[in-house]
Short mmCIF file of C-alpha atoms in Angstrom, two decimals:
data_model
loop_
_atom_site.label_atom_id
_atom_site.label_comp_id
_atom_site.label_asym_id
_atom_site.label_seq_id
_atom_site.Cartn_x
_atom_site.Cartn_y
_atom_site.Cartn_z
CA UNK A 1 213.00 112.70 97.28
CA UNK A 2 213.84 109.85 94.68
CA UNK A 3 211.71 109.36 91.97
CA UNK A 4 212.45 106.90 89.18
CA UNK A 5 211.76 108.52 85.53
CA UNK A 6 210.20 105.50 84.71
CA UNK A 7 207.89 104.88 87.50
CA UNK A 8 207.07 108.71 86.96
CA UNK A 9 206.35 108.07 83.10
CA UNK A 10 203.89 105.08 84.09
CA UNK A 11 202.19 106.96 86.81
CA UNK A 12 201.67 109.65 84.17
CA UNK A 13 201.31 107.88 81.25
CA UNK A 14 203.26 110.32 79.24
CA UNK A 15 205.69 110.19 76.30
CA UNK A 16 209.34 110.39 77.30
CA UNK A 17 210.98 112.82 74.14
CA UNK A 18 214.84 113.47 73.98
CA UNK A 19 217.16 115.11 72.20
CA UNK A 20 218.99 113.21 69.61
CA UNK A 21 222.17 111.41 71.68
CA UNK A 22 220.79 112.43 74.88
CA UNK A 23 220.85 110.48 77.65
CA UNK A 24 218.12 109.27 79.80
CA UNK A 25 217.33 110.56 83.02
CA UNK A 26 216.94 107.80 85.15
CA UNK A 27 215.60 110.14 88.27
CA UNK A 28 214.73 113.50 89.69
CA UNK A 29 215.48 114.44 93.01
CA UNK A 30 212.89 117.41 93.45
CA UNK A 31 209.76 118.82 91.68
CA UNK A 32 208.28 122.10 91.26
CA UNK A 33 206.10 124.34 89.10
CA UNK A 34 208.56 127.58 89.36
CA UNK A 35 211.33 127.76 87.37
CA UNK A 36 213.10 130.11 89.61
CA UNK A 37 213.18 127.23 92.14
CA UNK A 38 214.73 124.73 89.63
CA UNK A 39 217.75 122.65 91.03
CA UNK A 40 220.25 119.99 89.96
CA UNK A 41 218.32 116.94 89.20
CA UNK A 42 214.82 118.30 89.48
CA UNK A 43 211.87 117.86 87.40
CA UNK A 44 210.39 120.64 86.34
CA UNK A 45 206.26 120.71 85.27
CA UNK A 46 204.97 123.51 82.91
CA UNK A 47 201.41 124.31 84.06
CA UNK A 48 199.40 126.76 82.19
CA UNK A 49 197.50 129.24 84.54
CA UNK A 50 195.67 132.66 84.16
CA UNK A 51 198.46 134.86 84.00
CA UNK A 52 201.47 133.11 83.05
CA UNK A 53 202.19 129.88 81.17
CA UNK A 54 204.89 127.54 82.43
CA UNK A 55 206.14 126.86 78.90
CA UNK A 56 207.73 129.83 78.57
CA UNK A 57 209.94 129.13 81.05
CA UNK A 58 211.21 125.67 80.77
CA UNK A 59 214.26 126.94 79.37
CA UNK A 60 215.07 128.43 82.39
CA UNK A 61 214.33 125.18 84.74
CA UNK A 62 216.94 123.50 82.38
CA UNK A 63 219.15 126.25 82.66
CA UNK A 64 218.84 125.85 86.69
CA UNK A 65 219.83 122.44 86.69
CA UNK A 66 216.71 120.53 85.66
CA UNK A 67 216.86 117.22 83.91
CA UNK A 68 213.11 116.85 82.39
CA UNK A 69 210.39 118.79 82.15
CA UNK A 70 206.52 117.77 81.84
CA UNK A 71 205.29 119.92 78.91
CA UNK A 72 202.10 119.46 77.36
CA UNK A 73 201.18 117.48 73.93
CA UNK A 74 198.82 120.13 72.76
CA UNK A 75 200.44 123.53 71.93
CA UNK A 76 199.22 127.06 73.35
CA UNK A 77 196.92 129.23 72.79
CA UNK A 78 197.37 131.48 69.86
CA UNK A 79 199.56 134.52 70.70
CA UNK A 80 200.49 132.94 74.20
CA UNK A 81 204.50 132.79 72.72
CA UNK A 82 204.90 129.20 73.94
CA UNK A 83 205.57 126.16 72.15
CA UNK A 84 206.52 122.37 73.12
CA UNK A 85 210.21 122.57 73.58
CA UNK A 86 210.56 119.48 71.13
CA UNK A 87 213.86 117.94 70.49
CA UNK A 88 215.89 120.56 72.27
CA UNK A 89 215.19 119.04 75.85
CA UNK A 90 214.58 116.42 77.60
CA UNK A 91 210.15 116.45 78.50
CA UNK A 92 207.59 114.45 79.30
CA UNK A 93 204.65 114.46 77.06
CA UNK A 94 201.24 114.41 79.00
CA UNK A 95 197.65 115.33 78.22
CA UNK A 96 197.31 117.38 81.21
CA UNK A 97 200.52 119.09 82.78
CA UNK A 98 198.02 119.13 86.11
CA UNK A 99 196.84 115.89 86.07
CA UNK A 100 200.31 114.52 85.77
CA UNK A 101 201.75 116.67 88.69
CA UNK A 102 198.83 115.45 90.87
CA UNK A 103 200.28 112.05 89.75
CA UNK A 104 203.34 112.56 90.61
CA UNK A 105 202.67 113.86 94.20
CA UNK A 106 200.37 110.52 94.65
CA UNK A 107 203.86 108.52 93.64
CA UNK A 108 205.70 110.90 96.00
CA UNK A 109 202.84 110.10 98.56
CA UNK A 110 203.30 106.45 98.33
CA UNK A 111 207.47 106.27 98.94
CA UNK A 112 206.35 107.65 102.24
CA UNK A 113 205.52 106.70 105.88
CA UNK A 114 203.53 109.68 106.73
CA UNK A 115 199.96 109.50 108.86
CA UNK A 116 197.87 111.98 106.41
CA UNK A 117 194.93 113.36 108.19
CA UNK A 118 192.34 115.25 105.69
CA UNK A 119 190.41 118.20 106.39
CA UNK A 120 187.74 119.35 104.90
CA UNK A 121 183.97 121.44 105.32
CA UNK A 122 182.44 124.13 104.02
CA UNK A 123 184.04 126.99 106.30
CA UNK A 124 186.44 126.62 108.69
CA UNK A 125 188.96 124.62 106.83
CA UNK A 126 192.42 126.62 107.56
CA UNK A 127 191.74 127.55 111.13
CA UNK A 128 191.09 123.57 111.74
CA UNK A 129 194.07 122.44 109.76
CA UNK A 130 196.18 124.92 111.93
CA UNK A 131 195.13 123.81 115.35
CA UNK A 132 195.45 120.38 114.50
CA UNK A 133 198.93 121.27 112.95
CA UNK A 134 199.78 122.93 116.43
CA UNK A 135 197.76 119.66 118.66
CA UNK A 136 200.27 117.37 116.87
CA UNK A 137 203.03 118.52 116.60
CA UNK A 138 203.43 118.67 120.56
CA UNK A 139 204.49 114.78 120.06
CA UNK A 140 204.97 114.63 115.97
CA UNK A 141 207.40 116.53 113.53
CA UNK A 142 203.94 117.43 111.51
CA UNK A 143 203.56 119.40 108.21
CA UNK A 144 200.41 121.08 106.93
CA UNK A 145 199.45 122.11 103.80
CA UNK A 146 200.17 125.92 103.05
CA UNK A 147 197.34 128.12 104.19
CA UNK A 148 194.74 128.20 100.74
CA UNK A 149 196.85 125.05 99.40
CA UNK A 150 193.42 122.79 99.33
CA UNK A 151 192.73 122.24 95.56
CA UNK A 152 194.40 120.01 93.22
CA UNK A 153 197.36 122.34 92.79
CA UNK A 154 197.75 122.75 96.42
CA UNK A 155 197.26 119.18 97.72
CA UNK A 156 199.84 117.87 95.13
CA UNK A 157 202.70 120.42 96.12
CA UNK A 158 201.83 119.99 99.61
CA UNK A 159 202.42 116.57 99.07
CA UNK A 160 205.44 116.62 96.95
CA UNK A 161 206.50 119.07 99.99
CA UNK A 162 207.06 116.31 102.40
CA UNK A 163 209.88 114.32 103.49
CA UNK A 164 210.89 111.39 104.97
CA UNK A 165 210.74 112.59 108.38
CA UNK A 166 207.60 113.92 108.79
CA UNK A 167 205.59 111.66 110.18
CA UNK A 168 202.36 113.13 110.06
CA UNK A 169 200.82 115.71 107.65
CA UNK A 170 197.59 118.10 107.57
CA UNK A 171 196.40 118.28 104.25
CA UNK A 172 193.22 121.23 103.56
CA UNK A 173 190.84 119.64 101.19
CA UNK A 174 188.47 121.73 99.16
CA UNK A 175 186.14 121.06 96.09
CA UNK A 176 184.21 122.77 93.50
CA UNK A 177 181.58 119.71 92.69
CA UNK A 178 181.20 116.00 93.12
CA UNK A 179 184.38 114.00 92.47
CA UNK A 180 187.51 116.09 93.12
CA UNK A 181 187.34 115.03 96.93
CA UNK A 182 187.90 111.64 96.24
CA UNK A 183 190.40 112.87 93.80
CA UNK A 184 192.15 114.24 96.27
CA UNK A 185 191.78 111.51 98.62
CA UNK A 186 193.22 109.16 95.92
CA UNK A 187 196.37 111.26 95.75
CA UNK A 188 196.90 112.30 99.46
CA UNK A 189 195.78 108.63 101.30
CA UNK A 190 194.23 110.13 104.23
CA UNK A 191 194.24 107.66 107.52
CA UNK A 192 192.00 110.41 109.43
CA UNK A 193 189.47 112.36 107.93
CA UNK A 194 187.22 115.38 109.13
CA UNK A 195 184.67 117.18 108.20
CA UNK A 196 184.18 120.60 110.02
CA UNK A 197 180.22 122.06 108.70
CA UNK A 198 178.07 121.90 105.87
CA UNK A 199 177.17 125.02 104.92
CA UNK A 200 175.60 127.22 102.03
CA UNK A 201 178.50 127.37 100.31
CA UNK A 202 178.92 126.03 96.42
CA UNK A 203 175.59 126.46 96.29
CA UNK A 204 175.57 127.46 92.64
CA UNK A 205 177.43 124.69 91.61
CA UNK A 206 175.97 121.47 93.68
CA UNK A 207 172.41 123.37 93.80
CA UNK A 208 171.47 121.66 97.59
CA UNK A 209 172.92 121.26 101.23
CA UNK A 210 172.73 117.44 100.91
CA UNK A 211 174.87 117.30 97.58
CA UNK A 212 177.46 119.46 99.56
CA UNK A 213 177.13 116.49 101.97
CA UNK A 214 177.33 113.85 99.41
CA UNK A 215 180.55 115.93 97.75
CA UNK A 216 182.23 116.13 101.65
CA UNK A 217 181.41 112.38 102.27
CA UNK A 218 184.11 111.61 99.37
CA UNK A 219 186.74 111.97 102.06
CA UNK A 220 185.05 110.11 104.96
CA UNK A 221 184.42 107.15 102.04
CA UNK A 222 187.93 106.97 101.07
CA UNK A 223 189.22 106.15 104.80
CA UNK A 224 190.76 103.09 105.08
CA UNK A 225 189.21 100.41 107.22
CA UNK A 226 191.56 101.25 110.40
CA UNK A 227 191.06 104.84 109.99
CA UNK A 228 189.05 107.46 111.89
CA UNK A 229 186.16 109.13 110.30
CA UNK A 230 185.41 113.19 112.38
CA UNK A 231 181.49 114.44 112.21
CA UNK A 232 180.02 117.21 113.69
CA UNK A 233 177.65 115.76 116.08
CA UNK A 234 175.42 118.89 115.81
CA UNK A 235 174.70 119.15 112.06
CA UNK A 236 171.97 117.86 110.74
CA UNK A 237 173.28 115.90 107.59
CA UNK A 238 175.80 113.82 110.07
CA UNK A 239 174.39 110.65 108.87
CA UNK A 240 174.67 111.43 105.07
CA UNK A 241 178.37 111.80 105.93
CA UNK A 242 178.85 108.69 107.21
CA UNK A 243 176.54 106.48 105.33
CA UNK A 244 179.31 104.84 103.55
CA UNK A 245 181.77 105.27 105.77
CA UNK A 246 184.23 101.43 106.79
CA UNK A 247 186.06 103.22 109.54
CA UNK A 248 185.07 104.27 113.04
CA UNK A 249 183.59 107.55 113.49
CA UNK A 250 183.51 110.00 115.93
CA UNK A 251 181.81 112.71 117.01
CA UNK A 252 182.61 116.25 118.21
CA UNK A 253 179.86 119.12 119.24
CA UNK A 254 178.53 120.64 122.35
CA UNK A 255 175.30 118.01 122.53
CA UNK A 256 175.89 114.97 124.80
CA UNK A 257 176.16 112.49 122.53
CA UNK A 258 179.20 113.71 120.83
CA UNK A 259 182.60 111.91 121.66
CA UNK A 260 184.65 114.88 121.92
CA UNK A 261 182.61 117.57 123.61
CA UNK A 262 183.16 121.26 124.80
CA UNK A 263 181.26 122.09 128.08
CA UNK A 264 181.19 125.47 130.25
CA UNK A 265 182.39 127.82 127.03
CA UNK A 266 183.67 130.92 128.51
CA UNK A 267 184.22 133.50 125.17
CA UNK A 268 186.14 136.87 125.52
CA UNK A 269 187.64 139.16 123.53
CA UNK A 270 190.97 137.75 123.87
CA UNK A 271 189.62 134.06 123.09
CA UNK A 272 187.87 131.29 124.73
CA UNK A 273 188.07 128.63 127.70
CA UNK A 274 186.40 125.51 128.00
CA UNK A 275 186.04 122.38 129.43
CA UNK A 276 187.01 119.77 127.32
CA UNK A 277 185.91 115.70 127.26
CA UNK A 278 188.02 113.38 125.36
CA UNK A 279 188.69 109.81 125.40
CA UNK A 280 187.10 109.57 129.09
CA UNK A 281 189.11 112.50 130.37
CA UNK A 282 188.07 115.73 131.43
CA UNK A 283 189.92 119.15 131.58
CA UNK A 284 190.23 122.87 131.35
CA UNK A 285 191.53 124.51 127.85
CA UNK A 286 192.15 127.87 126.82
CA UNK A 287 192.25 128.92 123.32
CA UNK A 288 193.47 132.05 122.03
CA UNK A 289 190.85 132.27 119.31
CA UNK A 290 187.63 134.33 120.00
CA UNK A 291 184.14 132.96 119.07
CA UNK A 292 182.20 129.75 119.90
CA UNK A 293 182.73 128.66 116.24
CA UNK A 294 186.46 128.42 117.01
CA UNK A 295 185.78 125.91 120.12
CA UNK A 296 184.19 123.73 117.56
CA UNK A 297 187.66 123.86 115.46
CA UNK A 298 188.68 123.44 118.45
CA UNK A 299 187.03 120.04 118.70
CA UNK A 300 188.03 118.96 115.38
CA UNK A 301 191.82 119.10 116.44
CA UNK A 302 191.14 117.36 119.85
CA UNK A 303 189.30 114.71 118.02
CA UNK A 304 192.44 113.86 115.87
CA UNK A 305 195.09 114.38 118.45
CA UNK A 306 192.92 112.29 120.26
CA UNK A 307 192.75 109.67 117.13
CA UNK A 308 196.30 109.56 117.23
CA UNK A 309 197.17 108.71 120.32
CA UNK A 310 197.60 112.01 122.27
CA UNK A 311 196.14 112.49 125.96
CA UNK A 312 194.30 115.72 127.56
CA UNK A 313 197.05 117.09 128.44
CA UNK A 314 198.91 117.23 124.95
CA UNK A 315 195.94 117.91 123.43
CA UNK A 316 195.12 121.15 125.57
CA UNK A 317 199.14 122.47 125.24
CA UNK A 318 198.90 122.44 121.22
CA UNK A 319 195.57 124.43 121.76
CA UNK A 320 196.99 126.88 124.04
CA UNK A 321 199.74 127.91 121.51
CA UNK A 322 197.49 127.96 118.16
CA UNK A 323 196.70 131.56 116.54
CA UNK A 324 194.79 132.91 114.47
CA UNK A 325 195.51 132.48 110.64
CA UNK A 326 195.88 136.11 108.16
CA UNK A 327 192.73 137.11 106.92
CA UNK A 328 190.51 134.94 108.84
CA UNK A 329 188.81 137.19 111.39
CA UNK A 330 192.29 138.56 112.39
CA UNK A 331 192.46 141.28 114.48
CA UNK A 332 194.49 144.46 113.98
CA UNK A 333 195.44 147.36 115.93
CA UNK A 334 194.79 150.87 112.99
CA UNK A 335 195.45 153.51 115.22
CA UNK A 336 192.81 153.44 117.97
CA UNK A 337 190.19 151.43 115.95
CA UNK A 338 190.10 147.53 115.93
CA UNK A 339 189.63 146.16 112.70
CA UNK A 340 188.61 142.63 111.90
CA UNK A 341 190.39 141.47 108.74
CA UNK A 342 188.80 138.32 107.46
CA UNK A 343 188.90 139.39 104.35
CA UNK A 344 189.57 135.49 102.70
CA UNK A 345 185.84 134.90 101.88
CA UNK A 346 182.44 134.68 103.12
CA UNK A 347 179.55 132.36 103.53
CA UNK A 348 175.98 132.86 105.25
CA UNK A 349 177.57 130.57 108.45
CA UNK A 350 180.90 132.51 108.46
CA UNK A 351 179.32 135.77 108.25
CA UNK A 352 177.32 135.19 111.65
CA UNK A 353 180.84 133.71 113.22
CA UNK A 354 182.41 137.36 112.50
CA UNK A 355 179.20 138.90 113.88
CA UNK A 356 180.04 137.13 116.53
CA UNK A 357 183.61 138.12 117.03
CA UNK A 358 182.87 141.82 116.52
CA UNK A 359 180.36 141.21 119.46
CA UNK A 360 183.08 139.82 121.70
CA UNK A 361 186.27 141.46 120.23
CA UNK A 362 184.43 145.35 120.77
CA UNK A 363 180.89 144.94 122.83
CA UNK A 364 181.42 148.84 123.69
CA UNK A 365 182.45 150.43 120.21
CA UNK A 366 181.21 151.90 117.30
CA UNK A 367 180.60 149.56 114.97
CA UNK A 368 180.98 149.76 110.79
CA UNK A 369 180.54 146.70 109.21
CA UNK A 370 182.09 146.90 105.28
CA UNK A 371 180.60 143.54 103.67
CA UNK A 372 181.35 141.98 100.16
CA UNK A 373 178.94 140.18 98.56
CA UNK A 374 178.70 136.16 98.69
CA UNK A 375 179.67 134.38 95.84
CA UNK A 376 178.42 130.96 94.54
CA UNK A 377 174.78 130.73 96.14
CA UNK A 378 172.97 130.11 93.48
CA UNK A 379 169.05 130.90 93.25
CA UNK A 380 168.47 131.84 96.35
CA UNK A 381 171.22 133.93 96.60
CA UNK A 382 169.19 136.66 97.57
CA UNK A 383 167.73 135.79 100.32
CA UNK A 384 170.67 134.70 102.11
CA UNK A 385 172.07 137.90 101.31
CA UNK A 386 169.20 139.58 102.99
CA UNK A 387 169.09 137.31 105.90
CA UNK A 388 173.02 138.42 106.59
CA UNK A 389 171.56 142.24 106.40
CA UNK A 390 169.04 141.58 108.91
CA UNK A 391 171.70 139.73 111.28
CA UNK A 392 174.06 142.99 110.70
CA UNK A 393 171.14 145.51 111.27
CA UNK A 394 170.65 143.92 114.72
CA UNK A 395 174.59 144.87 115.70
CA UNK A 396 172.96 148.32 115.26
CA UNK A 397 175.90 149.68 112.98
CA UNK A 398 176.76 152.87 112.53
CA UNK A 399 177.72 152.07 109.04
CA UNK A 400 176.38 148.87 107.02
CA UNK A 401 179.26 149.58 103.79
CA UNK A 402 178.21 146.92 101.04
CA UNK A 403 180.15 146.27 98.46
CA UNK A 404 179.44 144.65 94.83
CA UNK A 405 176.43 144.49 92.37
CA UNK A 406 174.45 141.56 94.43
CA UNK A 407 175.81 143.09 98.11
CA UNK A 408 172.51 145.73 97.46
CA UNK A 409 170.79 143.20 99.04
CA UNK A 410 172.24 143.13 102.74
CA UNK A 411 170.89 146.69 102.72
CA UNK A 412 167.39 145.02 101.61
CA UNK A 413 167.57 142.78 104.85
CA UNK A 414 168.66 145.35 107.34
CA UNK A 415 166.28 148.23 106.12
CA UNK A 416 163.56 145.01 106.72
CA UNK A 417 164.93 145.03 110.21
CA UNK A 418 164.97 148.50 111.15
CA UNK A 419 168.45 149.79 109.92
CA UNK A 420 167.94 153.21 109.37
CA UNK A 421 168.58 155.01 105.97
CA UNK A 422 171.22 156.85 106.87
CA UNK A 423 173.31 154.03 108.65
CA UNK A 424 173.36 152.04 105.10
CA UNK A 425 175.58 152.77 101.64
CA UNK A 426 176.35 150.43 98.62
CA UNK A 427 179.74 150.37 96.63
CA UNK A 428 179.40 148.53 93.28
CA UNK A 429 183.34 148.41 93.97
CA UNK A 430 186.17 148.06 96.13
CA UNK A 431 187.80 151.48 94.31
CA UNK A 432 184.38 153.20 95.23
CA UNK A 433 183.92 151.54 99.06
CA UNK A 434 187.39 152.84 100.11
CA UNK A 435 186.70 156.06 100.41
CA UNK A 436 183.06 155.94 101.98
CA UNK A 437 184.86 153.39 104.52
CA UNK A 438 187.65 156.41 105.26
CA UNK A 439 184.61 159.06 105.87
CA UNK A 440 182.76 156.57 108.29
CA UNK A 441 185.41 155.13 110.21
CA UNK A 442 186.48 157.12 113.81
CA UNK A 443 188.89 156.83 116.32
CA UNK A 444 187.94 153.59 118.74
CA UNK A 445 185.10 151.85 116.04
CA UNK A 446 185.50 148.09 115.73
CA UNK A 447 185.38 147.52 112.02
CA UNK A 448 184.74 144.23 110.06
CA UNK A 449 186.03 143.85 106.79
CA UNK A 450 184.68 140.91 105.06
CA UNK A 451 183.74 139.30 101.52
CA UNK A 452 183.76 136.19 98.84
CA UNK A 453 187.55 135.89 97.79
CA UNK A 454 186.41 136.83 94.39
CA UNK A 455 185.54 140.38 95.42
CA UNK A 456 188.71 141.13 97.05
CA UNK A 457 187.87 142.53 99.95
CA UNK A 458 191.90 143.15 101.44
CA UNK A 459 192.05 146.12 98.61
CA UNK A 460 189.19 147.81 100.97
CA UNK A 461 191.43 147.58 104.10
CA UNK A 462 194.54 148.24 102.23
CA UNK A 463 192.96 151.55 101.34
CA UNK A 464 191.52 151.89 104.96
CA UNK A 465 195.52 151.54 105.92
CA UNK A 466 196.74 153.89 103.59
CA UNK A 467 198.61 156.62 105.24
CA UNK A 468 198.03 155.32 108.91
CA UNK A 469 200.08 153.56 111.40
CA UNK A 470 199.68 149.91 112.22
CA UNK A 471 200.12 149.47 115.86
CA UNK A 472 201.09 145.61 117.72
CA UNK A 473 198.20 144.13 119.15
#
């Protein structure tokens, strides 16, 4: 990396302050928001977050070997301990320590020759990014964005992570409203974009399915002309997504009018096979990922391998070597009991993908499902919580564990379907689930361990773990 200081102060539009006598720094050869990673010639940006504020540390970054720092012009909060280092080093005044370092990654972005293909949907996401990761790479040197890395923090150091010889890059693109897709966009430059489902998620804050659409569009919109736009063939609101789209688009699903199309799906417990259709070419791929949700990942990655040039055969190899990412419907060996960790977060369309897994991954075991609420549903948050209770009752569980204030209501749903009484429990917390879990759980049960991200699910099977030996797969 070479970044001019001053090119970096007009992409910013900061205020350059040095110490009396001080030299300018004409460049930086490096970036990064940890201090402990500082290095000769870097620059160094203080972001505020929840539990620590960069500020405090910019003495160390200098110490390390950094030549400017991008502070903030307003001070902290009251009693945080930080101030604007002032006159004793070298910083860059912004508004926005964030803004600027999202900035700063598009400058980055632009000094380099990299394809960037963006990923984005409402579930999904980091399963697709790493099977398209694995589908290029069998011809590219490819990067991806770190797993979770989808927001504006993550996209910019994913971006200021790159080099000049990658040539193509995965980048995970998430959103909490309208707008910060095509933020993203506008820093990363996509030249492929895809969009895996449209689901219930964010329903709080966008308040329908079709402004989830409209939000996941911003990607597909901000495709250059000789791009590639990637729909689902089989969701409904396809055509919202690509109403202002410049670029081709294609189309992956199972119906026959998609462009890149899984046929004969063969699931078991050890993953999937299908046959696959792309670019006029038939063939036979095996995935190690179990579920019929994953073959429509699945699709996603053949679509851009596809988009970029690759054939069947390349295509099928990067599939055959992907696995499954940590806390995403992994499974693990705890003793002689199977658990299913995808612990990351929850939706009403993931939660019927794990039902579907524990179907495949243990269709002769006892099953205990321990579910977390969902998170960010808004109004009718209810009754998709009681529509997930009702799909769980029909797994006929031996234990439906639910955990949080709203979770009550997946015990609603499955009592509606015949759950009985005795099968069912509530946990207001994760401290109070752990030990109803322990008492359920028995030698050989299949358990599934899932929630919202904000209810923290992995403390429940960290507590199921406690004390017991994790055996290899």
């Amino acid at each position: 990396m070479h970044l001019a200081v001053r090119d970096i102060v007009s992409a910013t539009g900061g205020r350059l302050v040095l110490p009396p006598g001080a030299p300018v720094p004409t460049a930086v050869c490096g970036v990064t928001t940890d201090s402990r990673k500082a290095a000769p010639g870097y620059l160094f940006v203080a972001l505020r977050g929840p539990n620590a504020d960069g500020h405090l540390f910019v003495g160390d970054a200098l110490a390390r070997g950094a030549v400017l720092s991008v502070v903030a012009a307003e001070p902290a909060a009251a009693g945080s301990g930080a101030a604007l280092p002032g006159a004793a080093s070298p910083a860059l005044v912004v508004a926005d320590p964030l803004r600027a370092l999202g900035a700063i990654a598009a400058l980055h972005r632009r000094t380099l020759p990299v394809t960037v293909v963006g990923i984005t949907g409402s579930v999904g996401k980091t399963t697709t990014v790493g099977l398209c990761a694995e589908v290029l790479a069998v011809r590219f040197n490819a990067a991806r964005s770190a797993e979770s890395w989808n927001a504006e923090l993550g996209v910019a150091l994913a971006l200021l992570g790159l080099d000049q010889g990658v040539e193509v890059a995965v980048i995970e693109m998430a959103m909490r409203g309208l707008g910060q897709i095509r933020e993203l966009v506008e820093m990363a430059l996509p030249r492929i974009g895809a969009v895996t489902t449209i689901g219930d998620t964010h329903l709080e804050l966008l308040g329908t399915r079709e402004n989830i659409a409209a939000a996941k569009a911003e990607l597909l919109e901000g495709l250059p002309a000789d791009g590639t736009a990637i729909v689902n063939a089989d969701e409904p609101l396809t055509e919202r997504l690509v109403r202002a789209v410049q670029c081709p688009v294609v189309r992956f699903g199972f119906s026959p009018e998609a462009d890149v199309r899984a046929t004969e799906i063969r699931c078991t417990p050890d993953g999937c096979a299908f046959v696959l259709e792309v670019g006029g070419q038939q063939g036979e791929v095996t995935l190690s990922l179990p579920g019929t949700h994953q073959v429509r990942n699945a699709l996603v990655a053949a679509a851009v391998g596809h988009a970029l040039g690759l054939g069947l055969r390349e295509i099928a190899a990067g599939l055959a070597r992907a696995r499954q990412a940590k806390m995403r419907q992994e499974i693990i060996h705890l003793g002689e009991m199977l658990v299913v960790d995808d612990t990351y977060n929850a939706s009403p369309q993931s939660m019927q993908a794990a039902f579907d897994v524990i179907v495949l991954a243990g269709p002769a075991r006892r099953r205990v499902l321990a579910l977390g609420e969902m998170l960010e549903l808004g109004p009718d948050s209810q009754e998709f919580h009681r529509r997930v209770g009702r799909q769980a009752a029909e797994l006929l569980p031996a234990l439906l564990l639910a955990v949080g204030p709203n979770a009550r209501w997946y015990l609603g749903g499955a009592a509606d379907a015949g759950l009985a009484p005795g099968a069912a429990a509530w946990a207001r917390t994760t401290d109070e689930a752990i030990p109803l879990l322990r008492r359920a759980v028995r030698p050989g049960d299949i358990v599934l361990i899932k929630g919202s991200r904000g209810i923290e699910m992995e403390r429940v099977l960290e507590g199921l773990r406690a004390g017991m030996e994790v055996l290899s797969p």
